[in-house]
CSV table of C-alpha atoms and ligand atoms in Angstrom, one decimal:
chain,number,residue,atom,x,y,z
A,1,UNK,CA,112.6,109.8,56.1
A,2,UNK,CA,113.0,110.6,59.7
A,3,UNK,CA,110.6,111.7,62.4
A,4,UNK,CA,111.2,112.5,66.1
A,5,UNK,CA,109.4,113.1,69.4
A,6,UNK,CA,110.5,113.8,72.9
A,7,UNK,CA,108.6,113.9,76.2
A,8,UNK,CA,108.9,113.9,80.0
A,9,UNK,CA,106.6,112.0,82.4
A,10,UNK,CA,106.5,111.9,86.2
A,11,UNK,CA,106.1,108.9,88.4
A,12,UNK,CA,103.0,108.3,90.4
A,13,UNK,CA,102.3,106.6,93.7
A,14,UNK,CA,99.0,104.8,94.1
A,15,UNK,CA,96.8,105.6,97.1
A,16,UNK,CA,94.2,103.1,96.0
A,17,UNK,CA,96.2,100.3,94.4
A,18,UNK,CA,96.0,98.5,91.1
A,19,UNK,CA,96.8,94.9,91.9
A,20,UNK,CA,95.5,92.3,89.4
A,21,UNK,CA,94.6,92.1,85.7
A,22,UNK,CA,91.4,90.8,84.2
A,23,UNK,CA,93.1,90.9,80.8
A,24,UNK,CA,96.8,90.5,80.4
A,25,UNK,CA,97.1,91.3,76.7
A,26,UNK,CA,95.5,94.7,76.9
A,27,UNK,CA,96.4,95.3,80.6
A,28,UNK,CA,92.9,95.7,81.9
A,29,UNK,CA,92.8,96.0,85.7
A,30,UNK,CA,90.4,94.1,88.1
A,31,UNK,CA,89.7,97.4,89.8
A,32,UNK,CA,90.0,101.1,89.3
A,33,UNK,CA,92.8,102.8,91.1
A,34,UNK,CA,93.8,106.3,92.3
A,35,UNK,CA,97.2,107.9,92.5
A,36,UNK,CA,99.2,111.0,93.2
A,37,UNK,CA,101.7,112.0,90.5
A,38,UNK,CA,104.9,113.1,92.1
A,39,UNK,CA,107.6,115.6,91.0
A,40,UNK,CA,110.7,113.9,92.5
A,41,UNK,CA,111.2,111.3,89.8
A,42,UNK,CA,110.6,111.5,86.1
A,43,UNK,CA,111.7,110.0,82.8
A,44,UNK,CA,112.6,111.8,79.6
A,45,UNK,CA,112.4,109.8,76.4
A,46,UNK,CA,113.3,110.6,72.8
A,47,UNK,CA,112.0,108.5,69.9
A,48,UNK,CA,113.4,108.8,66.4
A,49,UNK,CA,111.8,106.8,63.6
A,50,UNK,CA,113.8,106.4,60.5
A,51,UNK,CA,113.7,104.1,57.4
A,52,UNK,CA,117.5,103.9,57.6
A,53,UNK,CA,117.5,101.8,60.8
A,54,UNK,CA,117.6,98.1,60.4
A,55,UNK,CA,116.2,97.4,63.8
A,56,UNK,CA,115.0,99.1,67.0
A,57,UNK,CA,117.6,100.3,69.5
A,58,UNK,CA,116.9,101.2,73.1
A,59,UNK,CA,119.3,103.2,75.3
A,60,UNK,CA,118.5,103.6,79.0
A,61,UNK,CA,120.5,106.1,80.9
A,62,UNK,CA,123.0,106.2,78.1
A,63,UNK,CA,123.7,102.5,77.7
A,64,UNK,CA,122.4,100.3,74.9
A,65,UNK,CA,120.0,97.6,76.3
A,66,UNK,CA,119.9,93.9,75.5
A,67,UNK,CA,117.5,92.0,73.3
A,68,UNK,CA,115.0,91.3,76.1
A,69,UNK,CA,114.7,94.9,77.2
A,70,UNK,CA,114.6,96.1,73.6
A,71,UNK,CA,112.0,93.6,72.7
A,72,UNK,CA,109.5,95.0,75.2
A,73,UNK,CA,110.1,98.5,73.8
A,74,UNK,CA,109.6,97.1,70.2
A,75,UNK,CA,106.3,95.6,71.1
A,76,UNK,CA,105.2,98.9,72.5
A,77,UNK,CA,106.4,100.8,69.4
A,78,UNK,CA,104.4,98.4,67.3
A,79,UNK,CA,101.2,99.8,68.8
A,80,UNK,CA,102.0,103.2,67.4
A,81,UNK,CA,103.5,101.8,64.1
A,82,UNK,CA,100.3,99.9,63.5
A,83,UNK,CA,98.0,102.8,64.3
A,84,UNK,CA,100.0,105.3,62.3
A,85,UNK,CA,100.7,102.8,59.5
A,86,UNK,CA,104.4,103.2,59.5
A,87,UNK,CA,107.1,100.5,59.2
A,88,UNK,CA,110.2,102.5,60.3
A,89,UNK,CA,112.4,101.2,63.0
A,90,UNK,CA,113.3,103.4,65.9
A,91,UNK,CA,116.1,104.6,68.2
A,92,UNK,CA,114.7,105.2,71.7
A,93,UNK,CA,116.7,107.0,74.3
A,94,UNK,CA,115.4,107.1,77.8
A,95,UNK,CA,116.8,108.8,80.9
A,96,UNK,CA,115.5,108.3,84.5
A,97,UNK,CA,115.9,111.3,86.8
A,98,UNK,CA,115.9,109.8,90.3
A,99,UNK,CA,116.9,111.6,93.5
A,100,UNK,CA,119.0,108.7,94.8
A,101,UNK,CA,120.4,105.6,93.2
A,102,UNK,CA,118.5,103.3,95.5
A,103,UNK,CA,116.1,101.4,93.2
A,104,UNK,CA,113.2,103.7,92.6
A,105,UNK,CA,113.0,103.1,88.8
A,106,UNK,CA,109.5,103.3,87.6
A,107,UNK,CA,107.7,101.7,84.7
A,108,UNK,CA,104.9,104.3,85.2
A,109,UNK,CA,107.0,107.3,84.2
A,110,UNK,CA,108.9,105.2,81.7
A,111,UNK,CA,105.9,104.1,79.6
A,112,UNK,CA,104.1,107.3,79.9
A,113,UNK,CA,107.1,109.2,78.5
A,114,UNK,CA,107.6,106.7,75.8
A,115,UNK,CA,103.9,106.8,74.8
A,116,UNK,CA,104.0,110.6,74.7
A,117,UNK,CA,107.2,110.7,72.6
A,118,UNK,CA,105.8,108.0,70.2
A,119,UNK,CA,102.7,110.0,69.8
A,120,UNK,CA,104.7,113.0,68.5
A,121,UNK,CA,107.2,110.9,66.5
A,122,UNK,CA,104.5,108.8,64.8
A,123,UNK,CA,102.5,112.0,64.1
A,124,UNK,CA,99.5,110.1,65.5
A,125,UNK,CA,98.8,113.0,67.8
A,126,UNK,CA,96.0,111.4,69.8
A,127,UNK,CA,94.5,113.2,72.8
A,128,UNK,CA,95.5,112.6,76.5
A,129,UNK,CA,92.7,110.1,77.1
A,130,UNK,CA,93.8,107.9,74.3
A,131,UNK,CA,97.5,108.4,75.2
A,132,UNK,CA,96.6,107.0,78.6
A,133,UNK,CA,95.3,103.9,76.9
A,134,UNK,CA,98.5,103.5,75.0
A,135,UNK,CA,100.6,104.0,78.2
A,136,UNK,CA,98.4,101.4,80.0
A,137,UNK,CA,99.5,98.7,77.5
A,138,UNK,CA,103.1,99.3,78.4
A,139,UNK,CA,102.5,99.1,82.1
A,140,UNK,CA,99.2,99.6,83.9
A,141,UNK,CA,100.3,102.2,86.3
A,142,UNK,CA,101.7,104.3,83.4
A,143,UNK,CA,98.1,105.1,82.4
A,144,UNK,CA,97.9,107.4,85.4
A,145,UNK,CA,101.2,109.2,84.8
A,146,UNK,CA,99.7,111.0,81.8
A,147,UNK,CA,98.1,113.5,84.2
A,148,UNK,CA,99.3,115.5,87.1
A,149,UNK,CA,98.0,115.6,90.7
A,150,UNK,CA,95.4,113.1,91.9
A,151,UNK,CA,94.5,110.8,89.0
A,152,UNK,CA,91.9,107.9,88.7
A,153,UNK,CA,92.5,105.0,86.3
A,154,UNK,CA,89.0,103.8,85.5
A,155,UNK,CA,88.8,100.1,85.1
A,156,UNK,CA,86.4,100.4,82.2
A,157,UNK,CA,84.5,97.6,80.4
A,158,UNK,CA,86.9,96.9,77.6
A,159,UNK,CA,90.3,97.8,76.0
A,160,UNK,CA,88.8,101.0,74.5
A,161,UNK,CA,87.5,102.5,77.7
A,162,UNK,CA,90.0,101.7,80.4
A,163,UNK,CA,91.9,105.0,80.8
A,164,UNK,CA,93.0,107.5,83.4
A,165,UNK,CA,91.2,110.8,84.2
A,166,UNK,CA,92.4,113.8,86.2
A,167,UNK,CA,90.7,114.1,89.6
A,168,UNK,CA,92.3,117.2,91.2
A,169,UNK,CA,95.6,119.1,90.8
A,170,UNK,CA,96.6,118.3,94.5
A,171,UNK,CA,97.8,121.9,95.0
A,172,UNK,CA,96.4,122.1,98.5
A,173,UNK,CA,99.2,121.4,100.9
A,174,UNK,CA,99.8,117.8,99.7
A,175,UNK,CA,103.2,116.1,99.9
A,176,UNK,CA,104.9,112.8,100.2
A,177,UNK,CA,107.9,111.6,102.0
A,178,UNK,CA,109.5,108.5,100.6
A,179,UNK,CA,111.7,106.3,102.7
A,180,UNK,CA,114.2,104.2,100.7
A,181,UNK,CA,114.5,101.0,102.7
A,182,UNK,CA,117.5,99.0,101.7
A,183,UNK,CA,116.9,95.4,100.7
A,184,UNK,CA,118.9,92.5,99.5
A,185,UNK,CA,115.8,90.4,99.2
A,186,UNK,CA,115.1,88.9,95.8
A,187,UNK,CA,112.5,91.0,94.1
A,188,UNK,CA,109.2,89.6,92.7
A,189,UNK,CA,108.0,92.1,90.0
A,190,UNK,CA,104.6,93.7,90.2
A,191,UNK,CA,103.6,91.8,87.1
A,192,UNK,CA,104.5,88.4,88.5
A,193,UNK,CA,103.3,89.3,92.0
A,194,UNK,CA,99.8,90.4,91.0
A,195,UNK,CA,99.4,87.4,88.7
A,196,UNK,CA,100.3,85.0,91.4
A,197,UNK,CA,98.0,86.7,93.9
A,198,UNK,CA,95.0,86.6,91.5
A,199,UNK,CA,95.5,83.0,90.7
A,200,UNK,CA,96.3,81.6,94.1
A,201,UNK,CA,95.2,83.9,97.0
A,202,UNK,CA,91.8,83.1,98.5
A,203,UNK,CA,91.9,86.7,100.0
A,204,UNK,CA,91.9,88.1,96.5
A,205,UNK,CA,88.2,87.5,95.9
A,206,UNK,CA,87.2,90.3,98.3
A,207,UNK,CA,89.9,92.7,97.1
A,208,UNK,CA,88.5,94.2,93.9
A,209,UNK,CA,85.0,95.2,95.2
A,210,UNK,CA,86.5,96.8,98.2
A,211,UNK,CA,89.1,98.7,96.2
A,212,UNK,CA,86.4,100.0,93.9
A,213,UNK,CA,84.5,101.3,96.9
A,214,UNK,CA,87.8,102.8,98.2
A,215,UNK,CA,88.3,104.8,95.0
A,216,UNK,CA,84.8,106.3,95.3
A,217,UNK,CA,85.4,107.2,99.0
A,218,UNK,CA,88.9,108.6,98.2
A,219,UNK,CA,87.5,110.8,95.4
A,220,UNK,CA,84.9,112.2,97.8
A,221,UNK,CA,87.5,112.9,100.4
A,222,UNK,CA,89.6,114.7,97.8
A,223,UNK,CA,86.6,116.7,96.7
A,224,UNK,CA,85.8,117.7,100.3
A,225,UNK,CA,89.5,118.4,101.0
A,226,UNK,CA,89.2,115.9,103.9
A,227,UNK,CA,92.9,115.0,104.2
A,228,UNK,CA,92.5,112.7,107.2
A,229,UNK,CA,89.8,110.6,105.5
A,230,UNK,CA,91.9,110.3,102.4
A,231,UNK,CA,94.9,109.2,104.5
A,232,UNK,CA,93.0,106.6,106.4
A,233,UNK,CA,91.5,105.1,103.2
A,234,UNK,CA,95.0,105.1,101.6
A,235,UNK,CA,96.6,103.3,104.6
A,236,UNK,CA,93.9,100.7,104.8
A,237,UNK,CA,93.9,100.0,101.1
A,238,UNK,CA,97.6,99.6,100.9
A,239,UNK,CA,97.6,97.1,103.9
A,240,UNK,CA,94.8,95.2,102.3
A,241,UNK,CA,96.7,94.8,99.1
A,242,UNK,CA,99.6,93.4,101.0
A,243,UNK,CA,97.2,91.1,102.8
A,244,UNK,CA,96.1,89.6,99.5
A,245,UNK,CA,99.7,88.8,98.7
A,246,UNK,CA,100.3,87.1,102.1
A,247,UNK,CA,97.6,84.7,101.0
A,248,UNK,CA,99.3,83.8,97.7
A,249,UNK,CA,101.0,80.5,97.1
A,250,UNK,CA,103.9,80.9,97.5
A,251,UNK,CA,103.3,83.9,99.7
A,252,UNK,CA,104.7,87.3,98.8
A,253,UNK,CA,106.1,89.6,101.5
A,254,UNK,CA,107.8,92.8,100.3
A,255,UNK,CA,108.3,94.3,103.7
A,256,UNK,CA,111.7,94.6,105.5
A,257,UNK,CA,112.1,95.2,109.2
A,258,UNK,CA,112.7,98.8,108.5
A,259,UNK,CA,109.5,99.1,106.5
A,260,UNK,CA,107.6,98.1,109.6
A,261,UNK,CA,109.7,100.5,111.7
A,262,UNK,CA,108.6,103.4,109.4
A,263,UNK,CA,104.9,102.3,109.6
A,264,UNK,CA,105.2,102.5,113.4
A,265,UNK,CA,106.9,105.9,113.3
A,266,UNK,CA,104.0,107.2,111.1
A,267,UNK,CA,101.6,106.0,113.7
A,268,UNK,CA,103.6,107.8,116.4
A,269,UNK,CA,103.8,111.0,114.4
A,270,UNK,CA,100.0,110.8,114.0
A,271,UNK,CA,99.5,110.4,117.7
A,272,UNK,CA,101.6,113.6,118.1
A,273,UNK,CA,99.2,115.5,115.9
A,274,UNK,CA,101.0,115.3,112.5
A,275,UNK,CA,98.6,114.1,109.9
A,276,UNK,CA,100.5,111.5,107.9
A,277,UNK,CA,99.7,108.0,106.5
A,278,UNK,CA,101.8,105.3,104.9
A,279,UNK,CA,101.5,103.2,101.8
A,280,UNK,CA,103.8,100.6,100.2
A,281,UNK,CA,104.0,99.1,96.7
A,282,UNK,CA,105.8,96.0,95.4
A,283,UNK,CA,109.0,96.6,97.3
A,284,UNK,CA,110.3,97.5,100.8
A,285,UNK,CA,110.1,101.3,100.4
A,286,UNK,CA,107.5,103.2,102.4
A,287,UNK,CA,105.7,106.3,101.0
A,288,UNK,CA,104.2,108.7,103.5
A,289,UNK,CA,101.3,110.8,102.4
A,290,UNK,CA,101.4,114.1,104.3
A,291,UNK,CA,100.9,117.8,104.4
A,292,UNK,CA,103.7,119.5,102.4
A,293,UNK,CA,103.9,122.0,105.2
A,294,UNK,CA,104.7,119.2,107.7
A,295,UNK,CA,107.0,117.2,105.5
A,296,UNK,CA,110.2,118.6,107.1
A,297,UNK,CA,109.1,117.7,110.6
A,298,UNK,CA,108.5,114.2,109.3
A,299,UNK,CA,111.8,114.1,107.6
A,300,UNK,CA,113.6,115.3,110.7
A,301,UNK,CA,112.0,112.5,112.8
A,302,UNK,CA,113.0,109.9,110.2
A,303,UNK,CA,116.5,111.2,110.2
A,304,UNK,CA,116.9,109.9,113.7
A,305,UNK,CA,117.0,106.5,112.1
A,306,UNK,CA,117.7,106.9,108.4
A,307,UNK,CA,120.5,108.7,106.5
A,308,UNK,CA,119.3,111.8,104.8
A,309,UNK,CA,119.8,110.5,101.3
A,310,UNK,CA,117.3,107.8,102.0
A,311,UNK,CA,114.5,110.2,102.7
A,312,UNK,CA,112.9,112.0,99.7
A,313,UNK,CA,110.4,114.7,100.1
A,314,UNK,CA,108.2,115.4,97.1
A,315,UNK,CA,105.2,117.5,96.0
A,316,UNK,CA,102.5,116.8,93.4
A,317,UNK,CA,103.9,116.5,89.9
A,318,UNK,CA,102.4,117.6,86.6
A,319,UNK,CA,101.2,115.6,83.6
A,320,UNK,CA,103.2,114.6,80.6
A,321,UNK,CA,105.3,117.4,79.0
A,322,UNK,CA,106.3,117.5,75.3
A,323,UNK,CA,109.9,118.6,75.0
A,324,UNK,CA,111.7,120.5,72.3
A,325,UNK,CA,114.2,118.4,70.3
B,19,LIG,O1,100.8,101.4,91.2
B,19,LIG,O2,102.1,94.6,85.1
B,19,LIG,O3,101.9,99.0,86.6
B,19,LIG,O4,98.7,100.9,91.5
B,19,LIG,O5,102.6,99.7,92.1
B,19,LIG,O6,103.3,96.6,84.3
B,19,LIG,O7,100.8,96.6,84.6
B,19,LIG,O8,104.1,97.9,87.4
B,19,LIG,F1,101.9,98.2,94.5
B,19,LIG,C1,101.9,97.8,93.3
B,19,LIG,C2,101.9,98.6,89.7
B,19,LIG,C3,101.5,97.9,91.0
B,19,LIG,C4,100.3,99.5,92.6
B,19,LIG,O9,101.9,97.6,88.7
B,19,LIG,O10,102.2,96.5,86.6
B,19,LIG,C5,99.9,100.7,91.7
B,19,LIG,C6,101.6,98.8,92.2
B,19,LIG,P1,102.1,96.0,85.1
B,19,LIG,P2,102.6,97.8,87.3
């Protein structure tokens, strides 16, 4: 017996961040978060279940992955195998479509695409809300990549009601400019970084309530098409997340000198009347929320300092897409 599924999912950038789990097994977040799905980076994944396979195989960008990487995929496949009551092993083939080679791989698009492909291949065929809960258990931020545009991941009360919901399609002159800042610094993964922050940072205590408020305010700003308000909340929330990490032990600093340079440039652009706002995740790259119609002006300015291939302009992306085999 053989059964297949294939899907594409787009990455997302959080405007109001997810940083900290209250449950590590089910990946339940301390606070709700809000993101923009982007169309510049996506993952396509094919899952084939067959009773002729002796074990699971995982190919990423064409190359067979080691036991450790495959093990993570196997645990995720188990969620679907259990729910659909199948015991077949699988071959998973995943390809990341990234505009540049400079380290923008995303667990969000990865697990969202894997969940959607598993949903078809296992014939479980759950709806998007439930699919979001499966994706969440691969990587928290993947819960949001099920939908396009602005998306809220509601923290919920338990493992059955923490899922993402669509907020707005973002088709109102919304864009993002991503600056790929090079870094040789040793990377602390989001998973490890947030865990350390929750358990050691005295600043963390005030984070989750504030983030919860920020999500509410950001949703209101989106509803009112108040771009400036949305941008200001985004910028503040991102900086506050990084402030919680600075208080961790040992402290975590993802910024590089060039990250700070971009932040200053964003402020300058704003003083000149271009409405743009920065945010950063668990790495040195800076993402600039802007008007799509002004993205080229922002890009031109950044090109005075950065090579063109390190500047990515993106619009809002769609939700998961089921692909023909
Ligand atoms: O995306 O431990 O989803 O809200 O990107 O796999 O659940 O990789 F800035 C950091 C994403 C964290 C903010 O964490 O963690 C955001 C972050 P996992 P993720």
